[in-house]
PDB file of C-alpha atoms in Angstrom:
ATOM      1  CA  MET A   1     117.202  84.559 134.946  1.00  0.00           C
ATOM      2  CA  PHE A   2     115.203  84.032 131.784  1.00  0.00           C
ATOM      3  CA  SER A   3     113.250  86.196 129.382  1.00  0.00           C
ATOM      4  CA  CYS A   4     110.257  85.859 127.099  1.00  0.00           C
ATOM      5  CA  SER A   5     111.735  86.970 123.817  1.00  0.00           C
ATOM      6  CA  SER A   6     111.749  85.281 120.482  1.00  0.00           C
ATOM      7  CA  ASP A   7     114.959  84.674 118.622  1.00  0.00           C
ATOM      8  CA  ASP A   8     114.515  85.725 115.019  1.00  0.00           C
ATOM      9  CA  SER A   9     118.150  85.061 114.134  1.00  0.00           C
ATOM     10  CA  GLU A  10     117.407  81.781 112.346  1.00  0.00           C
ATOM     11  CA  PRO A  11     117.193  82.261 108.579  1.00  0.00           C
ATOM     12  CA  ASP A  12     113.891  81.600 106.826  1.00  0.00           C
ATOM     13  CA  THR A  13     114.394  78.361 104.892  1.00  0.00           C
ATOM     14  CA  ARG A  14     110.980  78.182 103.244  1.00  0.00           C
ATOM     15  CA  GLU A  15     111.103  77.676  99.493  1.00  0.00           C
ATOM     16  CA  PHE A  16     109.691  80.435  97.276  1.00  0.00           C
ATOM     17  CA  VAL A  17     109.145  81.087  93.585  1.00  0.00           C
ATOM     18  CA  PRO A  18     112.311  82.706  92.234  1.00  0.00           C
ATOM     19  CA  GLY A  19     111.867  86.272  90.995  1.00  0.00           C
ATOM     20  CA  GLU A  20     108.402  86.968  92.462  1.00  0.00           C
ATOM     21  CA  VAL A  21     107.378  89.394  95.208  1.00  0.00           C
ATOM     22  CA  SER A  22     103.744  90.242  96.035  1.00  0.00           C
ATOM     23  CA  VAL A  23     102.933  93.658  97.476  1.00  0.00           C
ATOM     24  CA  GLY A  24      99.677  94.491  99.265  1.00  0.00           C
ATOM     25  CA  ILE A  25      98.613  98.115  98.831  1.00  0.00           C
ATOM     26  CA  LYS A  26      97.029  99.886 101.810  1.00  0.00           C
ATOM     27  CA  SER A  27      93.257 100.115 101.838  1.00  0.00           C
ATOM     28  CA  GLY A  28      91.909 103.381 100.464  1.00  0.00           C
ATOM     29  CA  THR A  29      94.760 103.882  97.993  1.00  0.00           C
ATOM     30  CA  ASN A  30      93.467 105.098  94.648  1.00  0.00           C
ATOM     31  CA  ILE A  31      94.386 103.527  91.330  1.00  0.00           C
ATOM     32  CA  ASN A  32      96.467 106.550  90.237  1.00  0.00           C
ATOM     33  CA  ASP A  33      98.697 106.166  93.304  1.00  0.00           C
ATOM     34  CA  LEU A  34      98.942 102.412  92.686  1.00  0.00           C
ATOM     35  CA  PHE A  35     100.124 103.080  89.117  1.00  0.00           C
ATOM     36  CA  GLU A  36     102.585 105.743  90.327  1.00  0.00           C
ATOM     37  CA  PHE A  37     104.035 103.173  92.744  1.00  0.00           C
ATOM     38  CA  ILE A  38     104.454 100.613  89.940  1.00  0.00           C
ATOM     39  CA  ASN A  39     106.175 103.287  87.820  1.00  0.00           C
ATOM     40  CA  LEU A  40     108.820 103.890  90.503  1.00  0.00           C
ATOM     41  CA  PHE A  41     110.473 100.613  89.557  1.00  0.00           C
ATOM     42  CA  ASP A  42     111.858  98.970  86.464  1.00  0.00           C
ATOM     43  CA  HIS A  43     110.055  95.693  87.160  1.00  0.00           C
ATOM     44  CA  GLN A  44     107.620  93.727  85.083  1.00  0.00           C
ATOM     45  CA  VAL A  45     104.224  93.294  86.753  1.00  0.00           C
ATOM     46  CA  ASP A  46     102.644  89.869  86.438  1.00  0.00           C
ATOM     47  CA  ASN A  47      99.284  91.214  87.583  1.00  0.00           C
ATOM     48  CA  VAL A  48      97.374  93.463  89.933  1.00  0.00           C
ATOM     49  CA  ASN A  49      94.490  91.665  91.634  1.00  0.00           C
ATOM     50  CA  SER A  50      92.049  92.114  94.526  1.00  0.00           C
ATOM     51  CA  LEU A  51      90.572  95.231  92.936  1.00  0.00           C
ATOM     52  CA  THR A  52      86.875  96.102  93.147  1.00  0.00           C
ATOM     53  CA  PHE A  53      84.980  98.718  91.165  1.00  0.00           C
ATOM     54  CA  THR A  54      81.354  99.751  90.919  1.00  0.00           C
ATOM     55  CA  SER A  55      79.727 101.426  87.927  1.00  0.00           C
ATOM     56  CA  ASN A  56      77.202 104.241  87.770  1.00  0.00           C
ATOM     57  CA  LEU A  57      75.800 102.770  84.545  1.00  0.00           C
ATOM     58  CA  GLN A  58      72.337 101.219  84.614  1.00  0.00           C
ATOM     59  CA  SER A  59      72.201  97.574  85.746  1.00  0.00           C
ATOM     60  CA  ASP A  60      71.271  96.308  82.283  1.00  0.00           C
ATOM     61  CA  ASN A  61      74.807  97.300  81.185  1.00  0.00           C
ATOM     62  CA  LEU A  62      76.596  94.634  83.250  1.00  0.00           C
ATOM     63  CA  GLN A  63      77.313  92.370  80.281  1.00  0.00           C
ATOM     64  CA  TYR A  64      78.386  95.358  78.180  1.00  0.00           C
ATOM     65  CA  VAL A  65      80.886  96.379  80.894  1.00  0.00           C
ATOM     66  CA  LEU A  66      82.257  92.831  81.171  1.00  0.00           C
ATOM     67  CA  ASP A  67      82.535  92.397  77.386  1.00  0.00           C
ATOM     68  CA  PHE A  68      84.133  95.829  76.970  1.00  0.00           C
ATOM     69  CA  LEU A  69      86.784  95.090  79.591  1.00  0.00           C
ATOM     70  CA  ASN A  70      87.432  91.479  78.583  1.00  0.00           C
ATOM     71  CA  ASP A  71      88.160  92.613  75.003  1.00  0.00           C
ATOM     72  CA  LYS A  72      91.327  94.270  76.328  1.00  0.00           C
ATOM     73  CA  THR A  73      94.581  92.291  76.241  1.00  0.00           C
ATOM     74  CA  TYR A  74      95.639  93.368  79.739  1.00  0.00           C
ATOM     75  CA  THR A  75      92.431  92.431  81.626  1.00  0.00           C
ATOM     76  CA  ASN A  76      92.592  88.681  81.070  1.00  0.00           C
ATOM     77  CA  ASP A  77      95.009  85.909  80.255  1.00  0.00           C
ATOM     78  CA  GLY A  78      92.768  84.451  77.550  1.00  0.00           C
ATOM     79  CA  VAL A  79      92.390  81.162  79.439  1.00  0.00           C
ATOM     80  CA  ASN A  80      91.500  81.340  83.128  1.00  0.00           C
ATOM     81  CA  TRP A  81      91.392  84.934  84.344  1.00  0.00           C
ATOM     82  CA  PHE A  82      88.739  87.314  83.051  1.00  0.00           C
ATOM     83  CA  VAL A  83      86.996  90.336  84.519  1.00  0.00           C
ATOM     84  CA  THR A  84      83.992  89.106  86.496  1.00  0.00           C
ATOM     85  CA  GLY A  85      81.124  90.967  88.086  1.00  0.00           C
ATOM     86  CA  TYR A  86      77.603  90.895  89.403  1.00  0.00           C
ATOM     87  CA  LEU A  87      74.593  93.033  90.219  1.00  0.00           C
ATOM     88  CA  HIS A  88      74.056  93.792  93.901  1.00  0.00           C
ATOM     89  CA  TYR A  89      70.936  91.907  95.004  1.00  0.00           C
ATOM     90  CA  GLN A  90      69.339  94.941  96.675  1.00  0.00           C
ATOM     91  CA  THR A  91      70.621  97.964  94.750  1.00  0.00           C
ATOM     92  CA  ASN A  92      71.264  96.426  91.290  1.00  0.00           C
ATOM     93  CA  GLU A  93      74.610  98.266  91.308  1.00  0.00           C
ATOM     94  CA  ILE A  94      77.201  96.831  88.907  1.00  0.00           C
ATOM     95  CA  THR A  95      80.282  95.549  90.729  1.00  0.00           C
ATOM     96  CA  ILE A  96      83.329  94.210  88.869  1.00  0.00           C
ATOM     97  CA  PHE A  97      86.535  92.441  89.856  1.00  0.00           C
ATOM     98  CA  PRO A  98      89.321  92.990  87.319  1.00  0.00           C
ATOM     99  CA  ARG A  99      92.766  91.434  87.306  1.00  0.00           C
ATOM    100  CA  LEU A 100      95.141  93.706  85.400  1.00  0.00           C
ATOM    101  CA  PHE A 101      98.153  92.132  83.662  1.00  0.00           C
ATOM    102  CA  GLY A 102     101.403  93.830  82.630  1.00  0.00           C
ATOM    103  CA  MET A 103     100.539  97.119  84.287  1.00  0.00           C
ATOM    104  CA  GLU A 104     104.103  98.421  84.090  1.00  0.00           C
ATOM    105  CA  ASN A 105     102.934  99.365  80.583  1.00  0.00           C
ATOM    106  CA  ILE A 106     101.974 103.071  80.652  1.00  0.00           C
ATOM    107  CA  ALA A 107      99.629 102.617  77.668  1.00  0.00           C
ATOM    108  CA  TYR A 108      97.689  99.967  79.631  1.00  0.00           C
ATOM    109  CA  GLN A 109      97.493 102.281  82.648  1.00  0.00           C
ATOM    110  CA  THR A 110      96.185 105.126  80.498  1.00  0.00           C
ATOM    111  CA  ASP A 111      93.674 102.859  78.781  1.00  0.00           C
ATOM    112  CA  TRP A 112      92.423 101.567  82.148  1.00  0.00           C
ATOM    113  CA  LEU A 113      91.916 105.121  83.441  1.00  0.00           C
ATOM    114  CA  ASN A 114      90.074 106.030  80.209  1.00  0.00           C
ATOM    115  CA  SER A 115      87.938 102.886  80.550  1.00  0.00           C
ATOM    116  CA  MET A 116      87.089 103.863  84.121  1.00  0.00           C
ATOM    117  CA  ASN A 117      85.762 107.179  82.807  1.00  0.00           C
ATOM    118  CA  GLU A 118      83.845 105.633  79.912  1.00  0.00           C
ATOM    119  CA  LEU A 119      82.250 102.924  82.075  1.00  0.00           C
ATOM    120  CA  GLU A 120      81.713 105.301  85.017  1.00  0.00           C
ATOM    121  CA  LEU A 121      83.744 103.053  87.316  1.00  0.00           C
ATOM    122  CA  ASN A 122      84.405 103.984  90.932  1.00  0.00           C
ATOM    123  CA  GLU A 123      86.963 102.319  93.136  1.00  0.00           C
ATOM    124  CA  LYS A 124      85.395 100.412  96.008  1.00  0.00           C
ATOM    125  CA  HIS A 125      87.565 100.153  99.095  1.00  0.00           C
ATOM    126  CA  ASN A 126      86.999  97.852 102.053  1.00  0.00           C
ATOM    127  CA  SER A 127      88.888  98.993 105.141  1.00  0.00           C
ATOM    128  CA  GLU A 128      89.546  95.359 106.069  1.00  0.00           C
ATOM    129  CA  LEU A 129      91.175  94.515 102.713  1.00  0.00           C
ATOM    130  CA  ASN A 130      93.997  95.788 100.548  1.00  0.00           C
ATOM    131  CA  SER A 131      93.398  98.159  97.648  1.00  0.00           C
ATOM    132  CA  GLY A 132      95.114  95.750  95.292  1.00  0.00           C
ATOM    133  CA  ILE A 133      97.907  93.215  95.337  1.00  0.00           C
ATOM    134  CA  ILE A 134     100.746  93.674  92.857  1.00  0.00           C
ATOM    135  CA  ARG A 135     102.887  90.695  91.860  1.00  0.00           C
ATOM    136  CA  PHE A 136     106.241  92.039  90.703  1.00  0.00           C
ATOM    137  CA  TYR A 137     108.936  90.117  88.862  1.00  0.00           C
ATOM    138  CA  VAL A 138     112.261  91.077  90.453  1.00  0.00           C
ATOM    139  CA  PRO A 139     115.791  89.846  89.653  1.00  0.00           C
ATOM    140  CA  VAL A 140     116.287  86.242  90.766  1.00  0.00           C
ATOM    141  CA  GLY A 141     118.365  86.189  93.932  1.00  0.00           C
ATOM    142  CA  GLN A 142     117.173  89.648  95.018  1.00  0.00           C
ATOM    143  CA  GLU A 143     113.682  88.686  96.214  1.00  0.00           C
ATOM    144  CA  ILE A 144     114.345  89.303  99.925  1.00  0.00           C
ATOM    145  CA  GLU A 145     116.031  92.635  99.264  1.00  0.00           C
ATOM    146  CA  TRP A 146     113.105  93.794  97.117  1.00  0.00           C
ATOM    147  CA  ARG A 147     110.533  92.542  99.634  1.00  0.00           C
ATOM    148  CA  ASN A 148     112.280  94.611 102.305  1.00  0.00           C
ATOM    149  CA  GLN A 149     112.577  97.658 100.034  1.00  0.00           C
ATOM    150  CA  PHE A 150     108.884  97.549  99.067  1.00  0.00           C
ATOM    151  CA  THR A 151     107.826  97.621 102.739  1.00  0.00           C
ATOM    152  CA  SER A 152     109.599 100.957 103.225  1.00  0.00           C
ATOM    153  CA  TYR A 153     106.970 102.774 101.115  1.00  0.00           C
ATOM    154  CA  ASP A 154     103.964 104.369 102.860  1.00  0.00           C
ATOM    155  CA  ILE A 155     101.566 102.982 100.237  1.00  0.00           C
ATOM    156  CA  VAL A 156     102.543  99.376 101.094  1.00  0.00           C
ATOM    157  CA  ASP A 157     100.623  97.379 103.691  1.00  0.00           C
ATOM    158  CA  TRP A 158     102.777  94.248 103.317  1.00  0.00           C
ATOM    159  CA  ALA A 159     105.213  92.528 100.945  1.00  0.00           C
ATOM    160  CA  GLU A 160     105.808  88.780 100.709  1.00  0.00           C
ATOM    161  CA  LEU A 161     107.702  86.229  98.711  1.00  0.00           C
ATOM    162  CA  ASN A 162     105.633  83.697  96.785  1.00  0.00           C
ATOM    163  CA  TYR A 163     106.217  80.775  99.139  1.00  0.00           C
ATOM    164  CA  ILE A 164     105.791  77.207  97.919  1.00  0.00           C
ATOM    165  CA  ALA A 165     103.823  74.890 100.183  1.00  0.00           C
ATOM    166  CA  ASP A 166     103.381  71.150 100.024  1.00  0.00           C
ATOM    167  CA  ILE A 167      99.705  70.416 100.500  1.00  0.00           C
ATOM    168  CA  GLU A 168      98.658  66.926 101.412  1.00  0.00           C
ATOM    169  CA  PRO A 169      95.093  65.989 100.450  1.00  0.00           C
ATOM    170  CA  ASN A 170      92.927  64.690 103.243  1.00  0.00           C
ATOM    171  CA  THR A 171      92.424  60.958 102.665  1.00  0.00           C
ATOM    172  CA  ASN A 172      89.673  60.426 105.243  1.00  0.00           C
TER     173      ASN A 172
END
């Protein structure tokens, strides 16, 4: 006799970045619930990405919105990552894509929520995508335990270690 089952007893030997776990938040989750989830833990947050917002402000305010948000210390790293956005080609609606750094900081959370009000920002959810990805810093050596713990929360769609891959360039 034989069966068609997979044997998952072999340990995962892939290399990962020590101390990092990424958590995908279920689509449709609002920013307040995302912040409440972050506040459940005593972990530093590298960043929250894959967020999308639209603004009810007139289209000629796009640059104002971007400048306003990029003046904040937690919305950019000062080098590579800044809030970006565009005007929808048909509706002229302002759409922005922030990356929020250090969001374990309650003052940053409060400022972001106040900025959402001032800039008339609305969360935009795509049912096919997450409502944000949080990269937590967890104690080194406890990455797998934290990945497993994060997945037990209803708000979480998935949790993964930050695996390291060797990529060979195509030489053809």
